PDB file of C-alpha atoms and ligand atoms in Angstrom:
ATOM      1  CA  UNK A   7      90.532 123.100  95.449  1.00 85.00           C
ATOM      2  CA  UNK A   8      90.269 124.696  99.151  1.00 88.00           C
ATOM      3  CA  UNK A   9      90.731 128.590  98.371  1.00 89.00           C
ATOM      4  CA  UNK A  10      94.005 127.621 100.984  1.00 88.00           C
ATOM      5  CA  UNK A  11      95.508 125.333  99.082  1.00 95.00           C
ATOM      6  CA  UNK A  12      95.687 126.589  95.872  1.00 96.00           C
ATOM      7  CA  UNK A  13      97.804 129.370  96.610  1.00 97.00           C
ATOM      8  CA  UNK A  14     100.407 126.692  97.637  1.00 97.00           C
ATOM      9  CA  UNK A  15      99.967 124.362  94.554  1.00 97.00           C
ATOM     10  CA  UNK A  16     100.341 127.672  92.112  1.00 98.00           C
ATOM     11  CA  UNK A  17     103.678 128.230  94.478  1.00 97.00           C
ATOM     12  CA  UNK A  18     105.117 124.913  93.676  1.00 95.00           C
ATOM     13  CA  UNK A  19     104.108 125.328  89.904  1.00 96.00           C
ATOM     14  CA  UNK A  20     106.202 128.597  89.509  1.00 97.00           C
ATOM     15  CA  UNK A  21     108.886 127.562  91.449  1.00 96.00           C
ATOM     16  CA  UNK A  22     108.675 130.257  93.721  1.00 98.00           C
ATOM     17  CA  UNK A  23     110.132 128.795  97.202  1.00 97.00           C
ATOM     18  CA  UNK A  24     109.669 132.115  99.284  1.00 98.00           C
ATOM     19  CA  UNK A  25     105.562 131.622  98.539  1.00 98.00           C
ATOM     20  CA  UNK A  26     105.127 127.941  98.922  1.00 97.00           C
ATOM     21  CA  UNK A  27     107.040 128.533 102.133  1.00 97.00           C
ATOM     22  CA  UNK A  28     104.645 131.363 103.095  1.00 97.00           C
ATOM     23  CA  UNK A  29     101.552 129.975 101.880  1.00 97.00           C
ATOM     24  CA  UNK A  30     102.248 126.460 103.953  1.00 97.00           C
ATOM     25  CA  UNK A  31     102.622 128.436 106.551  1.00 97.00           C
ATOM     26  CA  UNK A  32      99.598 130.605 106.290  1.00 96.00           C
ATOM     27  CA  UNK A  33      97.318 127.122 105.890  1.00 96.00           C
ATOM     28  CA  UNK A  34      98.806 125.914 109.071  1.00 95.00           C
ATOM     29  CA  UNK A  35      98.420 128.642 111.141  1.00 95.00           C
ATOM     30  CA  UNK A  36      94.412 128.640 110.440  1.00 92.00           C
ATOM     31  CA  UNK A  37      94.584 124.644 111.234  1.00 90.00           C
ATOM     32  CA  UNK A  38      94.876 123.180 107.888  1.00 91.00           C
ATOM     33  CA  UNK A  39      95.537 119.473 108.633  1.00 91.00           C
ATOM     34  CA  UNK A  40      99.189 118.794 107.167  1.00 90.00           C
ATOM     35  CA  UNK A  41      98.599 115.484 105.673  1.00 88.00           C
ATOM     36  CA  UNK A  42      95.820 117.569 103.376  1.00 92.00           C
ATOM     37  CA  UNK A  43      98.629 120.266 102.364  1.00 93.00           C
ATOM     38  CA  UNK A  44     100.921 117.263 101.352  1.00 89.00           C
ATOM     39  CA  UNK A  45      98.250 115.213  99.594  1.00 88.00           C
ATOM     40  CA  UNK A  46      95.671 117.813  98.245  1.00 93.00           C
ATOM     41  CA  UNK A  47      98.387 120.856  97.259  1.00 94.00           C
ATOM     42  CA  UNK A  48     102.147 119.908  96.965  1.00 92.00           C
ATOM     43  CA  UNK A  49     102.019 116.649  95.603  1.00 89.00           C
ATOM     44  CA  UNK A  50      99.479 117.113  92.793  1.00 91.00           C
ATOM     45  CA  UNK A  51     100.957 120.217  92.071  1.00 93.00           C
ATOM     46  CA  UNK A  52     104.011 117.989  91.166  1.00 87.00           C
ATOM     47  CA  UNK A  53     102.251 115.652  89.222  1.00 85.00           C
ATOM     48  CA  UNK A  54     100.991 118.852  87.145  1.00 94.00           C
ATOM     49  CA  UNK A  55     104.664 119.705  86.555  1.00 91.00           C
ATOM     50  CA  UNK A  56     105.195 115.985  85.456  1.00 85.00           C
ATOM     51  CA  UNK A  57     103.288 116.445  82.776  1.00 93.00           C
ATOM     52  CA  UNK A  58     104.038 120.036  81.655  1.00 95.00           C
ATOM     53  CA  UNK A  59     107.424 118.325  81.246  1.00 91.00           C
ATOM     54  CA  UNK A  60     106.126 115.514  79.340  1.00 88.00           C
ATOM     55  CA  UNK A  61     103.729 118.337  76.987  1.00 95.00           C
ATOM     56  CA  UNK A  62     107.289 120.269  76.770  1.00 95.00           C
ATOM     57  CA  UNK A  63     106.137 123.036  78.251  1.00 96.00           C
ATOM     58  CA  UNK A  64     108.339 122.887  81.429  1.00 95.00           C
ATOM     59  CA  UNK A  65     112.053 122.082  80.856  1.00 93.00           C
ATOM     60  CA  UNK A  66     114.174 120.754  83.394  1.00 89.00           C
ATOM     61  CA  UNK A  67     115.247 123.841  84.924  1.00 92.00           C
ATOM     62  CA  UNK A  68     111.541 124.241  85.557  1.00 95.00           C
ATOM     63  CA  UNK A  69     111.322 120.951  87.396  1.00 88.00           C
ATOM     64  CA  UNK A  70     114.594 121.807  89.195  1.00 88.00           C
ATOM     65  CA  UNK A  71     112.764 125.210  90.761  1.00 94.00           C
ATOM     66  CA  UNK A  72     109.302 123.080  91.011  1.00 94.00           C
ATOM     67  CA  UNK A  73     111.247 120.929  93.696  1.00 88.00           C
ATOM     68  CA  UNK A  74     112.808 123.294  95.143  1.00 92.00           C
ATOM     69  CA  UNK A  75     109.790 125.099  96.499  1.00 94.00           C
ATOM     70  CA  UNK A  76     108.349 121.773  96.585  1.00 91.00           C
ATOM     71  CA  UNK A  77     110.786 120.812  99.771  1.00 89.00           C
ATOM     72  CA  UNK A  78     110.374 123.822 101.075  1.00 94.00           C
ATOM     73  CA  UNK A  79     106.989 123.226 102.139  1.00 93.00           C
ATOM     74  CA  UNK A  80     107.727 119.937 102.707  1.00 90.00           C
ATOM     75  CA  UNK A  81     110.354 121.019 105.603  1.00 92.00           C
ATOM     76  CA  UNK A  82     107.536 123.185 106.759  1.00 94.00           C
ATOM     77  CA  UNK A  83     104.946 120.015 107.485  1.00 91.00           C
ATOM     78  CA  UNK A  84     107.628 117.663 108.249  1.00 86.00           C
ATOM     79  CA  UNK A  85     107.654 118.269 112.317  1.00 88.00           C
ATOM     80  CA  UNK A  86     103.484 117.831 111.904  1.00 87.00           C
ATOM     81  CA  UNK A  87     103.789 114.556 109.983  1.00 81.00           C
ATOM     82  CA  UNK A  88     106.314 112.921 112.334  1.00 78.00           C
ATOM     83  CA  UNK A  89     105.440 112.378 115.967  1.00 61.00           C
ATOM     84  CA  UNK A  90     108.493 112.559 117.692  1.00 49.00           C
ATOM     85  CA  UNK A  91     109.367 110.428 121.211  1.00 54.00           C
ATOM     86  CA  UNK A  92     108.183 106.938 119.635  1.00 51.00           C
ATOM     87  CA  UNK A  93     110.043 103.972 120.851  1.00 66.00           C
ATOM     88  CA  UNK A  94     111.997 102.816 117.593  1.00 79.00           C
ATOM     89  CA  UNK A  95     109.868  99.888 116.218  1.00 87.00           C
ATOM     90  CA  UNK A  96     113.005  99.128 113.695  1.00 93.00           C
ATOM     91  CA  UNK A  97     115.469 100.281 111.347  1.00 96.00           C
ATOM     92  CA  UNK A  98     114.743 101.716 107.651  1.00 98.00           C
ATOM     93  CA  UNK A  99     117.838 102.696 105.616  1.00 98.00           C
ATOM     94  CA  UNK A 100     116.392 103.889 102.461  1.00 98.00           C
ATOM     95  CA  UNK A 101     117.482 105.582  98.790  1.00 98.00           C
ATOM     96  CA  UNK A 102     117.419 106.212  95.663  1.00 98.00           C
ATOM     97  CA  UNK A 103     119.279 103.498  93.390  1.00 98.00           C
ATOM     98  CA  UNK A 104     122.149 104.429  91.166  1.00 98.00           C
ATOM     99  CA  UNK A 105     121.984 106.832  88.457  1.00 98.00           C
ATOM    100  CA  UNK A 106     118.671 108.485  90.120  1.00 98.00           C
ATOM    101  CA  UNK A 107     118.343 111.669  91.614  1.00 98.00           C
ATOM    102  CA  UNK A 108     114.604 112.273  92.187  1.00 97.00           C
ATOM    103  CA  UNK A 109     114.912 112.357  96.287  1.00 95.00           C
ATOM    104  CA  UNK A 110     111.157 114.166  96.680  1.00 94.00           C
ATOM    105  CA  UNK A 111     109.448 110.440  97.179  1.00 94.00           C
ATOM    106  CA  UNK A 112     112.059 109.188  99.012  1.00 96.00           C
ATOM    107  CA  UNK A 113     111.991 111.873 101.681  1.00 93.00           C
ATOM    108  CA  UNK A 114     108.394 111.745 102.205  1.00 88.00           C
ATOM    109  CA  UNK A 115     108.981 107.712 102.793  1.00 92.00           C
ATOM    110  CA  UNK A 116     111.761 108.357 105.168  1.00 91.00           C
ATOM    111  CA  UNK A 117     109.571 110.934 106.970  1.00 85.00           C
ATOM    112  CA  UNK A 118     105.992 108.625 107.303  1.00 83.00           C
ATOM    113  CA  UNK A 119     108.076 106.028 108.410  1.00 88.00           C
ATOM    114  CA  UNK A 120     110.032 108.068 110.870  1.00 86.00           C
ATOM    115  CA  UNK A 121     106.589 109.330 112.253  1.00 73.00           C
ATOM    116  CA  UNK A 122     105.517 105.558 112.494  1.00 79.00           C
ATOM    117  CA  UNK A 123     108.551 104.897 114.538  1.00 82.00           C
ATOM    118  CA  UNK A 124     111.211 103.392 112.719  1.00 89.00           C
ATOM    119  CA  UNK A 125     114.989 104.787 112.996  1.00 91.00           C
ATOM    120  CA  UNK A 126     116.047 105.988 110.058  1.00 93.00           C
ATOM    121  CA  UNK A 127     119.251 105.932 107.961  1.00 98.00           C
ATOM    122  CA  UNK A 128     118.795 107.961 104.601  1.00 98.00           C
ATOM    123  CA  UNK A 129     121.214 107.042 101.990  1.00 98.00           C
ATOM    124  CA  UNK A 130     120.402 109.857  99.522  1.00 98.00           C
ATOM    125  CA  UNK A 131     120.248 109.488  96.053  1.00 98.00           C
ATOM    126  CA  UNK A 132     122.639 107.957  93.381  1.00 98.00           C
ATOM    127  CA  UNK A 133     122.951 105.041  95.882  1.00 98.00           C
ATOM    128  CA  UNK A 134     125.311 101.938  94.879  1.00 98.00           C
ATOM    129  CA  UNK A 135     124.597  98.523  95.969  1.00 98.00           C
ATOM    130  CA  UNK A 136     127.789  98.767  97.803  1.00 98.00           C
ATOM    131  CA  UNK A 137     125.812 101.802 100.302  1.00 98.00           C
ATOM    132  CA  UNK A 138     122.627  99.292 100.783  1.00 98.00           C
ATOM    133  CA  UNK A 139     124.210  96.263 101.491  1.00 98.00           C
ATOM    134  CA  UNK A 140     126.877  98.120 104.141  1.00 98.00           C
ATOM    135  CA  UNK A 141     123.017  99.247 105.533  1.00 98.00           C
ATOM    136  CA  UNK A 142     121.997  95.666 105.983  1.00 98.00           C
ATOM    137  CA  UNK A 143     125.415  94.314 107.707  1.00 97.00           C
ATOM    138  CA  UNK A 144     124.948  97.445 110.131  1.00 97.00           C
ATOM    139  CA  UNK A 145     121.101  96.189 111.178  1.00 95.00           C
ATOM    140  CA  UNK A 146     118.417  97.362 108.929  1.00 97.00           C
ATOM    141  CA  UNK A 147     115.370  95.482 109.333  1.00 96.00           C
ATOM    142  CA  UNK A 148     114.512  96.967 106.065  1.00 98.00           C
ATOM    143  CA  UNK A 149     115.337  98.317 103.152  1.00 98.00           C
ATOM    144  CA  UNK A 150     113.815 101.059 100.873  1.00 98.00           C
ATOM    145  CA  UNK A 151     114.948 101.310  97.492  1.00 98.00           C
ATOM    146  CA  UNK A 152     113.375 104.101  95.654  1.00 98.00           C
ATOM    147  CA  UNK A 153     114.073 104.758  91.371  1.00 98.00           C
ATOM    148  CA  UNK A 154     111.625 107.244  89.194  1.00 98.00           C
ATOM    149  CA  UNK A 155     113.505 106.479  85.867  1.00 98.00           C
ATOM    150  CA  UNK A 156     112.646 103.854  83.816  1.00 98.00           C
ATOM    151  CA  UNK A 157     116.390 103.719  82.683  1.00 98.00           C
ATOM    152  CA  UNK A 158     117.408 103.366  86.533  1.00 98.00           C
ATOM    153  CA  UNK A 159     114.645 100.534  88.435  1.00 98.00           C
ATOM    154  CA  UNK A 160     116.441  98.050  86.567  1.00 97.00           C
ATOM    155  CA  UNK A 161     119.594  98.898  89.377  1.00 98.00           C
ATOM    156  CA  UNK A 162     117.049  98.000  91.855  1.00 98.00           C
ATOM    157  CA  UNK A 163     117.672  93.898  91.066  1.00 98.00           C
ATOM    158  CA  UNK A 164     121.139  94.037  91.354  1.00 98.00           C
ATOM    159  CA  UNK A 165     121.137  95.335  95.232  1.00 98.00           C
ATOM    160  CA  UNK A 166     118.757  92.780  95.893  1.00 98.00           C
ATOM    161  CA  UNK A 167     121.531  90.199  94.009  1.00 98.00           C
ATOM    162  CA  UNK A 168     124.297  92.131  96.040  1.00 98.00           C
ATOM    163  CA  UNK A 169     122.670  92.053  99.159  1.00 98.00           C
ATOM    164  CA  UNK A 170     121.895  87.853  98.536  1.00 98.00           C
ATOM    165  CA  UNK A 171     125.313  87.198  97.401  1.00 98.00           C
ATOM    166  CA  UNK A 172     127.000  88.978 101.055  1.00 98.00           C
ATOM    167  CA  UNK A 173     124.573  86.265 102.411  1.00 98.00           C
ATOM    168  CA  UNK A 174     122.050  88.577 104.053  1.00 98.00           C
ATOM    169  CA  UNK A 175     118.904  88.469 102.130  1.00 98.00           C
ATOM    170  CA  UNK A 176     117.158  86.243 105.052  1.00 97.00           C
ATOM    171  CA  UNK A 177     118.149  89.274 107.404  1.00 96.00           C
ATOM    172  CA  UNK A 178     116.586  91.880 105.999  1.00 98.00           C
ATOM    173  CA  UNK A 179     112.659  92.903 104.178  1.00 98.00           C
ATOM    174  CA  UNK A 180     113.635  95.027 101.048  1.00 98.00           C
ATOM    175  CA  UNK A 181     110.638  97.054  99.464  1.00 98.00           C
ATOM    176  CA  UNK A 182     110.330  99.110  96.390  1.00 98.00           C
ATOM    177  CA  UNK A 183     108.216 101.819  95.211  1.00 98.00           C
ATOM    178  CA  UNK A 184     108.812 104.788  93.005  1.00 98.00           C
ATOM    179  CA  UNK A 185     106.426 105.984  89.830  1.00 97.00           C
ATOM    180  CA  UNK A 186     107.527 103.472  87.157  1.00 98.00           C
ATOM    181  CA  UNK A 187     107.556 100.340  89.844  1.00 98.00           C
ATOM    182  CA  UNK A 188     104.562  97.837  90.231  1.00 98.00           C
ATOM    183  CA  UNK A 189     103.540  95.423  92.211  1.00 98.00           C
ATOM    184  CA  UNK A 190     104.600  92.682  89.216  1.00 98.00           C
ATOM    185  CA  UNK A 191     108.156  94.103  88.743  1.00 98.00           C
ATOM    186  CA  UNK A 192     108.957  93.548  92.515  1.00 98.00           C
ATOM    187  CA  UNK A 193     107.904  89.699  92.160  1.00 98.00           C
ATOM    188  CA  UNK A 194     110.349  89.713  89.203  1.00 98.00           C
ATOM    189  CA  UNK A 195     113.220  91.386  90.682  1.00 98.00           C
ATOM    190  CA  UNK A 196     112.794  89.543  93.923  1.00 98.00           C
ATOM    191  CA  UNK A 197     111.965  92.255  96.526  1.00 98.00           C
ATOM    192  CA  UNK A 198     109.543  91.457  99.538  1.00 98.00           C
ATOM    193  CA  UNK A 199     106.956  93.776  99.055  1.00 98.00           C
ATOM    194  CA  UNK A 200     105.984  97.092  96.892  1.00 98.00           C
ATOM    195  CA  UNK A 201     103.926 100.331  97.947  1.00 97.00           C
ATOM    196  CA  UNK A 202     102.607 103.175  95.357  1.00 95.00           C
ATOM    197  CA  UNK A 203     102.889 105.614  98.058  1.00 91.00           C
ATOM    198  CA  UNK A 204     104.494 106.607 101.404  1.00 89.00           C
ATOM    199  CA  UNK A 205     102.077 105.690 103.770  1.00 82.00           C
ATOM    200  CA  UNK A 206     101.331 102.497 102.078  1.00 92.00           C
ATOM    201  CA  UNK A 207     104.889 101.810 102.416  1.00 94.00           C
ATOM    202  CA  UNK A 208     104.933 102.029 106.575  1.00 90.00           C
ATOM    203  CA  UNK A 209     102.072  99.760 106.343  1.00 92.00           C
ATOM    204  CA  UNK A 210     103.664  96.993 103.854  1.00 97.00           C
ATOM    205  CA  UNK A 211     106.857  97.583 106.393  1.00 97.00           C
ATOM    206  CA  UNK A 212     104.623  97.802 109.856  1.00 92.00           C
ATOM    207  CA  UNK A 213     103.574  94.099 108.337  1.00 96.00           C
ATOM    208  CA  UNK A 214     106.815  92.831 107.161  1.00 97.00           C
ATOM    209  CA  UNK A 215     108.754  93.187 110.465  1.00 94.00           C
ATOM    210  CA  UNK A 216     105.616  91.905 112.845  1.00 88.00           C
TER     211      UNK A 216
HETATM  212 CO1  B1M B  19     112.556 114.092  86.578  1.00 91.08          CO
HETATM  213  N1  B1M B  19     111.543 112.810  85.526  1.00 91.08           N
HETATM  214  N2  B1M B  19     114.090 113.882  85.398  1.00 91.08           N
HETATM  215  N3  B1M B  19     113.353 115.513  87.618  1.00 91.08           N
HETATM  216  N4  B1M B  19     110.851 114.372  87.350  1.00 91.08           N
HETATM  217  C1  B1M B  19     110.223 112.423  86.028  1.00 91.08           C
HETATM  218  C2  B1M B  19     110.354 111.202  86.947  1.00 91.08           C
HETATM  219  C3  B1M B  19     109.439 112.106  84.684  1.00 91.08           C
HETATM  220  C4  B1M B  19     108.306 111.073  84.856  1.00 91.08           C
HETATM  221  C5  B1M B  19     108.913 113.437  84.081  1.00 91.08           C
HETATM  222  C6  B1M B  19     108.082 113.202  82.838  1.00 91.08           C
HETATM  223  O1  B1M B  19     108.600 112.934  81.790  1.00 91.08           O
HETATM  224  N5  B1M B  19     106.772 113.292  82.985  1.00 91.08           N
HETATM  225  C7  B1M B  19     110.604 111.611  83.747  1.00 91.08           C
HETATM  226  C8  B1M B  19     110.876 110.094  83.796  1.00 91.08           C
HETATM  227  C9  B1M B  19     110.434 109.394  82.521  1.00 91.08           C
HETATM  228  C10 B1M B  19     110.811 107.962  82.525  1.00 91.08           C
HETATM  229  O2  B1M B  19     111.719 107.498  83.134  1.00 91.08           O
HETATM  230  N6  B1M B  19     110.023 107.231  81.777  1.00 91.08           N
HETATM  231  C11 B1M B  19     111.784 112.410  84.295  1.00 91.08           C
HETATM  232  C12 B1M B  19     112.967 112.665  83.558  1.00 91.08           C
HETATM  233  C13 B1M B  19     112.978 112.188  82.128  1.00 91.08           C
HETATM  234  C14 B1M B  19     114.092 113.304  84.140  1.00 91.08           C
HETATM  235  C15 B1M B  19     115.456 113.584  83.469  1.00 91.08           C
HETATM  236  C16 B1M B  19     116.027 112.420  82.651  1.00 91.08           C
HETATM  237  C17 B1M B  19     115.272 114.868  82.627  1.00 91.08           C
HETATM  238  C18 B1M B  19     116.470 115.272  81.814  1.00 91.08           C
HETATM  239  O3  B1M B  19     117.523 115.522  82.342  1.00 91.08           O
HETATM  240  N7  B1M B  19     116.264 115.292  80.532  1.00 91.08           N
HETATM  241  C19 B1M B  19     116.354 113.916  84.683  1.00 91.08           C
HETATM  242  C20 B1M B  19     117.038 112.675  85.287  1.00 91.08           C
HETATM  243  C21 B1M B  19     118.021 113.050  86.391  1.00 91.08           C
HETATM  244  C22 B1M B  19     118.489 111.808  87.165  1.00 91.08           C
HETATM  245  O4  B1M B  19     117.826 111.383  88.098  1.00 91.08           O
HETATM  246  N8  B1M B  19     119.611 111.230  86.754  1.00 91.08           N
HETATM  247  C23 B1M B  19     115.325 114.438  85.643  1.00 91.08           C
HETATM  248  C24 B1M B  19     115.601 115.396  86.602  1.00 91.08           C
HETATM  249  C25 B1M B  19     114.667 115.915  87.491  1.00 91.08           C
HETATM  250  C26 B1M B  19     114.969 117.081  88.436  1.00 91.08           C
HETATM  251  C27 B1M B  19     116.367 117.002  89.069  1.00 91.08           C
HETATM  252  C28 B1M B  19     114.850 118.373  87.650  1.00 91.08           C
HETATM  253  C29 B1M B  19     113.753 116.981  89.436  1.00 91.08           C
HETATM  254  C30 B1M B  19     114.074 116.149  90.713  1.00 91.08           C
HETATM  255  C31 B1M B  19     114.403 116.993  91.907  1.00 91.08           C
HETATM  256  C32 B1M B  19     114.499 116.155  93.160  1.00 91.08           C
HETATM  257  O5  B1M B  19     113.897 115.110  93.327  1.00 91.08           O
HETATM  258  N9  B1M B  19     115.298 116.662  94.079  1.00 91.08           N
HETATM  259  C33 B1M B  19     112.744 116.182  88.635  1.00 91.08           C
HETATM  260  C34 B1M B  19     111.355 116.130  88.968  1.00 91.08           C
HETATM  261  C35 B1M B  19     110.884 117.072  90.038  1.00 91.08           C
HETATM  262  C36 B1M B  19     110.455 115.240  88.304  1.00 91.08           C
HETATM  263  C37 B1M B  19     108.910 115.114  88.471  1.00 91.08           C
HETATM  264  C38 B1M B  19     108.298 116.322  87.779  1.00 91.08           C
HETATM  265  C39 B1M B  19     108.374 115.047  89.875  1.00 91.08           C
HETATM  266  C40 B1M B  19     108.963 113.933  90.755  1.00 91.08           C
HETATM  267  C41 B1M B  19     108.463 114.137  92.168  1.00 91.08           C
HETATM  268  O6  B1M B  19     109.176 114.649  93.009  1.00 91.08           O
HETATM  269  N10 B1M B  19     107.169 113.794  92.415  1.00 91.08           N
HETATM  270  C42 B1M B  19     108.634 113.740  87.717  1.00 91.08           C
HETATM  271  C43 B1M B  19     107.263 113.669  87.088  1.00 91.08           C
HETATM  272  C44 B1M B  19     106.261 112.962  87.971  1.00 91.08           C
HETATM  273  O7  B1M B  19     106.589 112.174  88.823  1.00 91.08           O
HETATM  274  N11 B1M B  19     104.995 113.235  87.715  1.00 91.08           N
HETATM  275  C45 B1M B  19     109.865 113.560  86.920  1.00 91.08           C
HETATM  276  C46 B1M B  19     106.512 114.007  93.690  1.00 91.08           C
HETATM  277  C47 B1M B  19     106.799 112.831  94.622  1.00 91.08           C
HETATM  278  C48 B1M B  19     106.067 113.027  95.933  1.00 91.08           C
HETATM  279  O8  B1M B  19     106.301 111.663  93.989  1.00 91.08           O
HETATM  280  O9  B1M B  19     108.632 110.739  93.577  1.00 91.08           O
HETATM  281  O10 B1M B  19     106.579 109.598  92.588  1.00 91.08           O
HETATM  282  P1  B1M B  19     107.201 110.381  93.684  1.00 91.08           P
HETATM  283  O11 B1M B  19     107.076 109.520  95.038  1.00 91.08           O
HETATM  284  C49 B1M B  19     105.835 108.964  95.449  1.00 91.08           C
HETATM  285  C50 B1M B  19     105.642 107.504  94.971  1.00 91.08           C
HETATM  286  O12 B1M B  19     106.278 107.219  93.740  1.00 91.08           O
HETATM  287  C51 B1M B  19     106.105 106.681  96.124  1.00 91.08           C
HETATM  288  O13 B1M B  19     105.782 107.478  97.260  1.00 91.08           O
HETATM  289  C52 B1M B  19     105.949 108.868  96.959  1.00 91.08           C
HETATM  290  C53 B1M B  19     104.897 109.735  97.638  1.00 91.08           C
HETATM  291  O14 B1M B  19     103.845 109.127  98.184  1.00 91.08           O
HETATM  292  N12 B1M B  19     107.511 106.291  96.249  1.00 91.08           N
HETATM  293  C54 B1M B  19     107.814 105.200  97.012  1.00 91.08           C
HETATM  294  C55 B1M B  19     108.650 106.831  95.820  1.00 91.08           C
HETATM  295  N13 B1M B  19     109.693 106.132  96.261  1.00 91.08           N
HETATM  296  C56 B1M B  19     109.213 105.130  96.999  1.00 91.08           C
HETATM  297  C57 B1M B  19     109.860 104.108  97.708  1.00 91.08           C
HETATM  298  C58 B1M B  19     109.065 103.184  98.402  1.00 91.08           C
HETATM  299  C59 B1M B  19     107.678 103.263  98.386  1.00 91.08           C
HETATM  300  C60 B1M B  19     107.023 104.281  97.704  1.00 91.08           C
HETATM  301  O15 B1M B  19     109.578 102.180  99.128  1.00 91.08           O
HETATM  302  C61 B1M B  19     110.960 102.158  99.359  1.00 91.08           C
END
């Protein structure tokens, strides 16, 4: 790893928020592109604390400080990722589905798809079907539903039921992604499309509302 990055992925690995914060900072100020600090520092360093979790050698409050300075950083790139002053190309009200409160992913498809120009309503995280299909009757063009727990994509059919049963599935493009979701489990469920990361998500919706 790039002598630059890796005091940035240690940061996020110790939780310490006031050093991922500095260290982002420090590998943008000598030009570092951002889409390299996202993809080569803070999110691998999260997939490291993934599986410290799963080895049980990093317990949740671990995870909970991991994210922390995780965001951090994150707020630090975000301006850099997003190019403001783009004509809205359509609207993307996105969450997390009920009982889930992993929000990392999420924000990082909110923000790629704000930089490619869509308007966008963030619903958060523990996000009823209720919340989505109020999203759809207000004029999404699509919707993002995001779940990281096994125990919680399973909520992810039943706002794609809700949202058919208030009679606007043929309104709206819903797509899925999230680390236990495949390509396979959004045929079954019924959703238009699925992405295994945030810029492949813009592009599935780019194509979806063309
Ligand atoms: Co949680 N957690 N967690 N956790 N956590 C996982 C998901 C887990 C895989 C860890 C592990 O065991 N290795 C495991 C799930 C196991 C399973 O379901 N089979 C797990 C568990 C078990 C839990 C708890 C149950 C732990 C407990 O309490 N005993 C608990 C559940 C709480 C709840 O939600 N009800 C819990 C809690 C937490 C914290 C709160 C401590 C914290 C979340 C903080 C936060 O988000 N604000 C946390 C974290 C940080 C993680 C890990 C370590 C990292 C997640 C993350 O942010 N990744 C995670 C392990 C892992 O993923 N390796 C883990 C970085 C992020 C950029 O990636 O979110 O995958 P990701 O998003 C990607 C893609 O998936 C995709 O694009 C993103 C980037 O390109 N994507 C989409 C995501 N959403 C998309 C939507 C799209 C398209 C693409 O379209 C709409």
């Amino acid at each position: 790893m790039d002598e630059k990055l890796e005091p940035i992925y240690q940061a996020v690995l110790d939780g310490d928020m006031p050093a991922a914060q500095e260290s982002v900072q420090t590998a943008i100020n000598s030009e570092f592109p951002a889409a390299e600090i996202l993809n080569s520092a803070l999110i691998p360093a999260m997939g490291e604390v993934g599986r410290l979790f799963e080895d049980g050698e990093y317990f949740v409050p671990e995870m909970l400080i991991a994210a922390r300075a995780m965001k951090a950083g994150l707020e630090i790139i975000k301006p850099l990722l997003i190019d403001s002053g783009v004509e809205p190309i359509g609207t993307f009200a996105v969450g997390t589905v009920s009982g889930d409160l992993h929000d990392i992913g999420k924000n990082l498809v909110a923000m790629m798809m704000e930089g490619a120009g869509f308007e966008i309503v963030d619903l958060g995280t523990d996000v009823g079907s209720e919340d989505f299909v109020a999203a759809a009757q207000n004029g999404a063009n699509v919707i993002g539903l995001s779940a990281l727990l096994t125990t919680t994509m399973s909520n992810m059919g039943g706002v794609i039921d809700a949202i058919e049963k208030a009679g606007l599935r043929d309104q709206v493009k819903i797509i899925v992604g999230g680390a236990p979701i495949t390509d396979g489990y959004a045929a079954q469920i019924g959703a238009d499309g699925y992405a295994p990361d945030a810029s492949q998500a813009v592009t599935l919706a780019k194509l979806l509302i063309e």
